[in-house]
PDB file of C-alpha atoms in Angstrom:
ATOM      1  CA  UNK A   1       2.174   8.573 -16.498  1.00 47.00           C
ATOM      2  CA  UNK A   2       2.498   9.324 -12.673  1.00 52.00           C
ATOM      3  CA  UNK A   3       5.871   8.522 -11.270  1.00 59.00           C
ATOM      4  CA  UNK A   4       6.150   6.362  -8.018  1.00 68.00           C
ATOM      5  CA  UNK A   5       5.466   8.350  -5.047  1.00 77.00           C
ATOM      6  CA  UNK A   6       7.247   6.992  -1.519  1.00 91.00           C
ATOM      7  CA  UNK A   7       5.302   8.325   1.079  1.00 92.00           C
ATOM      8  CA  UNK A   8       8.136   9.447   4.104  1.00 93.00           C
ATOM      9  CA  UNK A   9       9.610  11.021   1.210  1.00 92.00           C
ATOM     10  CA  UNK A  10       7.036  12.613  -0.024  1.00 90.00           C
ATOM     11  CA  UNK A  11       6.245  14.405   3.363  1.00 91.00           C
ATOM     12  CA  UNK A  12       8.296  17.209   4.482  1.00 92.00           C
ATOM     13  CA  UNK A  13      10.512  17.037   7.479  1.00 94.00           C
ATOM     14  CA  UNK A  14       8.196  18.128  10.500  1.00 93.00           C
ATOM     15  CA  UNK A  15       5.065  16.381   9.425  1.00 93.00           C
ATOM     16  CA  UNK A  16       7.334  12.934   8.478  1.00 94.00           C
ATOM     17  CA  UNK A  17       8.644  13.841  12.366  1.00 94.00           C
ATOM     18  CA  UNK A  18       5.268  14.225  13.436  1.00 94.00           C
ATOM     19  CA  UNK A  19       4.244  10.778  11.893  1.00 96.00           C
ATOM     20  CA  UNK A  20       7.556   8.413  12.558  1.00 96.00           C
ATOM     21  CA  UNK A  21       6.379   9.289  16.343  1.00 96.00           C
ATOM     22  CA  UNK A  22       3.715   6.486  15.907  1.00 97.00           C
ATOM     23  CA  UNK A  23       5.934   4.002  14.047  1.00 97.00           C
ATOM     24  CA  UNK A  24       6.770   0.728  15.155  1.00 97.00           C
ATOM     25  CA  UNK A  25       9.341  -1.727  13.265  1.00 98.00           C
ATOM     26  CA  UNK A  26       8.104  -5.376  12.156  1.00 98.00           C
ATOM     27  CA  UNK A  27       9.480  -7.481  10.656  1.00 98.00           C
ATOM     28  CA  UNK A  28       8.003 -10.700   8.505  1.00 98.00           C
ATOM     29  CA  UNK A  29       9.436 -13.645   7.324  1.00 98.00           C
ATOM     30  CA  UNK A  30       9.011 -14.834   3.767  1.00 98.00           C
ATOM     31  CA  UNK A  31       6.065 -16.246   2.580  1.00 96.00           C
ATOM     32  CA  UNK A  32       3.888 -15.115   5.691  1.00 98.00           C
ATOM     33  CA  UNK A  33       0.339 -13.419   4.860  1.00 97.00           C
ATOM     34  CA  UNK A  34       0.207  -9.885   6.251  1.00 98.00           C
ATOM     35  CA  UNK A  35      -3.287  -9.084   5.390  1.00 97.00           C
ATOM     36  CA  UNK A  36      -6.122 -11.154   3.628  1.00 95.00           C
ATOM     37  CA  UNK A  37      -8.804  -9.233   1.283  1.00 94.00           C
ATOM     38  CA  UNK A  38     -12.222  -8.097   3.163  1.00 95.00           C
ATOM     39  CA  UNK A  39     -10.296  -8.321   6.819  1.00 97.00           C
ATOM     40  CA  UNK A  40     -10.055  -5.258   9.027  1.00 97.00           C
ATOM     41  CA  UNK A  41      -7.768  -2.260   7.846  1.00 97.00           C
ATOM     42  CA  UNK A  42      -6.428  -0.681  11.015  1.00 98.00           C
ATOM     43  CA  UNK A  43      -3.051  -0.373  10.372  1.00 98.00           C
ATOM     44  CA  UNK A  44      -0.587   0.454   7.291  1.00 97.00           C
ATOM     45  CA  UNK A  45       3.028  -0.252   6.707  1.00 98.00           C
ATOM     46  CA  UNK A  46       5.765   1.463   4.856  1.00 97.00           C
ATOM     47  CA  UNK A  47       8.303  -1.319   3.865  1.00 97.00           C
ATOM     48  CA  UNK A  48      12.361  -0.801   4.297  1.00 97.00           C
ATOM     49  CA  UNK A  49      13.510  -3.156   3.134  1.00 97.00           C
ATOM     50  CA  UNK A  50      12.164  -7.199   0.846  1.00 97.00           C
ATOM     51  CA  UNK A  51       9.154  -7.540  -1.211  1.00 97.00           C
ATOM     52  CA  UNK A  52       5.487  -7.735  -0.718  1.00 97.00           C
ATOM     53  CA  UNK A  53       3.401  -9.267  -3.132  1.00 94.00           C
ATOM     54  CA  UNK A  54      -0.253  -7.825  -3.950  1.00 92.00           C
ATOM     55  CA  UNK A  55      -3.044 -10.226  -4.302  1.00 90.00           C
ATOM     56  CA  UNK A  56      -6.567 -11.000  -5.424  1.00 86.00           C
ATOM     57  CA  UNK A  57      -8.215 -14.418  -4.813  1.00 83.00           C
ATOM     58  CA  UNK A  58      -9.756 -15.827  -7.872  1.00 82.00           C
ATOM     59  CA  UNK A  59     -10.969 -19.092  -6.997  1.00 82.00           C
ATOM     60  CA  UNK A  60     -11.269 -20.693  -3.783  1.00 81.00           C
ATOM     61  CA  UNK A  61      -7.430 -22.241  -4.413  1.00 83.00           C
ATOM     62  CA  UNK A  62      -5.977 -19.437  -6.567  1.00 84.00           C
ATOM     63  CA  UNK A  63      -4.561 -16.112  -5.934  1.00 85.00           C
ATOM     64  CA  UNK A  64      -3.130 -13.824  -8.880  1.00 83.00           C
ATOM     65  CA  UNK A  65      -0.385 -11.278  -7.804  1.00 85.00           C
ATOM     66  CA  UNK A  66      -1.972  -8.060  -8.698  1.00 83.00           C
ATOM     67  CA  UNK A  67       1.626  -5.569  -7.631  1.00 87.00           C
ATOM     68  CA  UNK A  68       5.013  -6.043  -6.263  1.00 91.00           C
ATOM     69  CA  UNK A  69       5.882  -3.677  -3.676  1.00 94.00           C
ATOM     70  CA  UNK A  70       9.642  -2.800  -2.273  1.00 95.00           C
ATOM     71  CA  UNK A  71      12.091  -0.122  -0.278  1.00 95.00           C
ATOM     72  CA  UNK A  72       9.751   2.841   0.589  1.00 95.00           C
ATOM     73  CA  UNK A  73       6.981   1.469  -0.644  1.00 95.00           C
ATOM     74  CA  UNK A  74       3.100   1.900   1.059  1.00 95.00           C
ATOM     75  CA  UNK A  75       1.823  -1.106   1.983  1.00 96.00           C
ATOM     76  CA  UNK A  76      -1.863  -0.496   2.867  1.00 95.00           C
ATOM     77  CA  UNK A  77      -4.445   2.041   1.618  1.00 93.00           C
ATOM     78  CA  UNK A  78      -7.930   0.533   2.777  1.00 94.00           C
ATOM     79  CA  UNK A  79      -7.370   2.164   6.994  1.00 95.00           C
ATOM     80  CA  UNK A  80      -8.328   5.644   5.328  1.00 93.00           C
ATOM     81  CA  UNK A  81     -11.423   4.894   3.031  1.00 91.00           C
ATOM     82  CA  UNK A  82     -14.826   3.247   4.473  1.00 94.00           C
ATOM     83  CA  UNK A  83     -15.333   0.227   4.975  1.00 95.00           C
ATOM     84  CA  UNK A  84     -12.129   0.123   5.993  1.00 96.00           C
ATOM     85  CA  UNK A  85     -11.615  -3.532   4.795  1.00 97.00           C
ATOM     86  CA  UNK A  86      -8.574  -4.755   2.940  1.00 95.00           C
ATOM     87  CA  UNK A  87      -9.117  -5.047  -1.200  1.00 91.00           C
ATOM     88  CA  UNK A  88      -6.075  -7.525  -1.678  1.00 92.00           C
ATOM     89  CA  UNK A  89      -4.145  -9.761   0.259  1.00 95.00           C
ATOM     90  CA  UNK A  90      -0.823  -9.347   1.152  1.00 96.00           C
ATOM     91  CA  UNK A  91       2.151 -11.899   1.340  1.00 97.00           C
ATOM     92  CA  UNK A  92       6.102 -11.282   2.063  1.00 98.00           C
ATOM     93  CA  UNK A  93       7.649 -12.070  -1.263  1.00 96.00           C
ATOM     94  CA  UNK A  94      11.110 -12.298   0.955  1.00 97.00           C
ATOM     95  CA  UNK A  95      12.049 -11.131   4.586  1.00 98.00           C
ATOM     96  CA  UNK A  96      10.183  -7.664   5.178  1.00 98.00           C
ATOM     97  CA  UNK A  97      11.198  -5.411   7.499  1.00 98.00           C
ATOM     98  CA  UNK A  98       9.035  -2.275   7.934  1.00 98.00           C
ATOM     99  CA  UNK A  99       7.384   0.519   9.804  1.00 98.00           C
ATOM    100  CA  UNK A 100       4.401  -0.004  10.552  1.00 98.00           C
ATOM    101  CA  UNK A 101       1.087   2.634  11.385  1.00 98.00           C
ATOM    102  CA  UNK A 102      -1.719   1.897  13.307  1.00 98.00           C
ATOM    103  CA  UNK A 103      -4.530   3.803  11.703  1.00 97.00           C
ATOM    104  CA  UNK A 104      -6.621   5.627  14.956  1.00 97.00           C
ATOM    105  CA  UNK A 105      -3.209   6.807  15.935  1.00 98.00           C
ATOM    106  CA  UNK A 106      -2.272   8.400  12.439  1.00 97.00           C
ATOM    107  CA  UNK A 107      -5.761   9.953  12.181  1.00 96.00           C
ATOM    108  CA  UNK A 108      -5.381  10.940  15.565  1.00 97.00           C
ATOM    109  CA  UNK A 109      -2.003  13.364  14.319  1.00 96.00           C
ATOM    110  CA  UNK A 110      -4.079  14.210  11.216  1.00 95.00           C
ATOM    111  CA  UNK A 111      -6.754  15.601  13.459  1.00 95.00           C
ATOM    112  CA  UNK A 112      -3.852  17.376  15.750  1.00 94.00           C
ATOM    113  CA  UNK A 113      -1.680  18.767  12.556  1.00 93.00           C
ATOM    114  CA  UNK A 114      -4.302  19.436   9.868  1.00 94.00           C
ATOM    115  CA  UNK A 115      -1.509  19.717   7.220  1.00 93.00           C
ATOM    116  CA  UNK A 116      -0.124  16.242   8.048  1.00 94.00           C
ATOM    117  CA  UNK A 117      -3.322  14.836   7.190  1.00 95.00           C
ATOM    118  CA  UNK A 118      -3.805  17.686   3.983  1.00 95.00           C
ATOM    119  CA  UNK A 119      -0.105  16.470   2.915  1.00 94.00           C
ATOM    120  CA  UNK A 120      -0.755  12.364   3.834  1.00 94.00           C
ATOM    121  CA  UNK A 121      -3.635  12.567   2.329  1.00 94.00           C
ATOM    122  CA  UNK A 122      -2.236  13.896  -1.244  1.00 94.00           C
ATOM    123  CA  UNK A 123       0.410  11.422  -1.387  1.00 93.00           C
ATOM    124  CA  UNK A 124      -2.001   8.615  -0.500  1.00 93.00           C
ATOM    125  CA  UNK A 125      -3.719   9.879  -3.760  1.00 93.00           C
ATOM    126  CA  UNK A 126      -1.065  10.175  -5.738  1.00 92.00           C
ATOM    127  CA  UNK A 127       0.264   6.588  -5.050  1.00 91.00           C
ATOM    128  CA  UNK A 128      -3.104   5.268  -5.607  1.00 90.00           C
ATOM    129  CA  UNK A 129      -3.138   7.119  -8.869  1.00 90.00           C
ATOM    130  CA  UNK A 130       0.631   5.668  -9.902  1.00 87.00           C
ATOM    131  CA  UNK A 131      -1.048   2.070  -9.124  1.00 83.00           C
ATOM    132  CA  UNK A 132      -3.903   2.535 -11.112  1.00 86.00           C
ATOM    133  CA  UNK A 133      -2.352   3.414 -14.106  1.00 88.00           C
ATOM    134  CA  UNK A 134       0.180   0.794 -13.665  1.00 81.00           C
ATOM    135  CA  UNK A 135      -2.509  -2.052 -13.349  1.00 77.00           C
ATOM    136  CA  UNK A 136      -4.454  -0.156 -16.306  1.00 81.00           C
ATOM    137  CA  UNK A 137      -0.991  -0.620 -17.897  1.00 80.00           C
ATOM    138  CA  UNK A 138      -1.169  -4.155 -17.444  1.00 74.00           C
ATOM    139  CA  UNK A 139      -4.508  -5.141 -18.174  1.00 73.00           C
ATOM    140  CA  UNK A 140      -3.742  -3.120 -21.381  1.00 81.00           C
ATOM    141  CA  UNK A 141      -0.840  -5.815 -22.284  1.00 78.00           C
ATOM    142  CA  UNK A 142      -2.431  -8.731 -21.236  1.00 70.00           C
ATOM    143  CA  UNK A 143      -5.996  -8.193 -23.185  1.00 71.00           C
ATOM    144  CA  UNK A 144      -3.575  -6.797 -26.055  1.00 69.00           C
ATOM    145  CA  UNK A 145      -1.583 -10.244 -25.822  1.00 61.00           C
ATOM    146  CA  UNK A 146      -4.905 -12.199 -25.530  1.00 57.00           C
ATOM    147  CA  UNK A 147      -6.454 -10.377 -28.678  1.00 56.00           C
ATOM    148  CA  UNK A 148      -3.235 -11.340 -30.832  1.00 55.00           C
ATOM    149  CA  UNK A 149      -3.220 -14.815 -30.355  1.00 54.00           C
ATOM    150  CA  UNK A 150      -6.976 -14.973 -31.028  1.00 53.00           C
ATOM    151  CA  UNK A 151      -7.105 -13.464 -34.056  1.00 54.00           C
TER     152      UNK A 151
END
């Protein structure tokens, strides 16, 4: 299995430099919606500090946490792939403070600093990769705990 990968960790010292130039700090309180599913992705967020909760919409009136993400954590994938439209929703578990990336300005430094974008690029990858298996993990469980109690 992957391990967790925190991306301004993950980056070494110039290019994080490079990138924190862009940053701004937010904050949210808890229980406000950061993002909703199929909106436009033009920004990204590394938290400090609270939760985030991952969702998917199921039925008009319910949502399913899909992740829980913390300290360091990447909040935000969709602002590099095409359509550029969010997959999941996004809700403050508890007070969030975090950095936060607006996406033409990041590909903007990627363009200027190939290797920032080589290197943010990677990570993005690898925490996509850590996520998948993690969900894979628990679809594994719950179809496992499903199949028990049906036999």
């Amino acid at each position: 299995m992957t391990k967790a990968t925190k991306l301004l960790t993950a980056l070494p010292p110039p290019q994080r430099q490079h990138l924190m130039t862009v940053a701004r700090e937010v904050s949210f309180p808890e229980d406000a919606r950061i993002f909703e599913a199929g909106g436009t992705a033009d920004r990204f967020w590394v938290i400090r500090s609270g939760a985030v909760s991952l969702d998917q919409q199921v039925t008009s009136v319910q949502r399913v946490t899909v992740a829980s993400l913390g300290s360091g954590d990447l909040l935000g994938w969709s602002w590099l792939f095409p359509p550029y439209q969010w997959d999941f929703g996004a809700e403050a578990f508890s007070p969030v403070r975090a950095y936060e990336f607006d996406a033409a300005a990041v590909l903007r430094l990627c363009e200027e600093d190939q290797q920032l974008g080589l290197i943010l690029v990677r990570t993005v990858a690898e925490i996509l990769a850590h996520r998948l298996e993690m969900t894979r993990g628990k679809l594994m469980e719950q179809y496992g705990m499903r199949r028990r109690s049906a036999l």
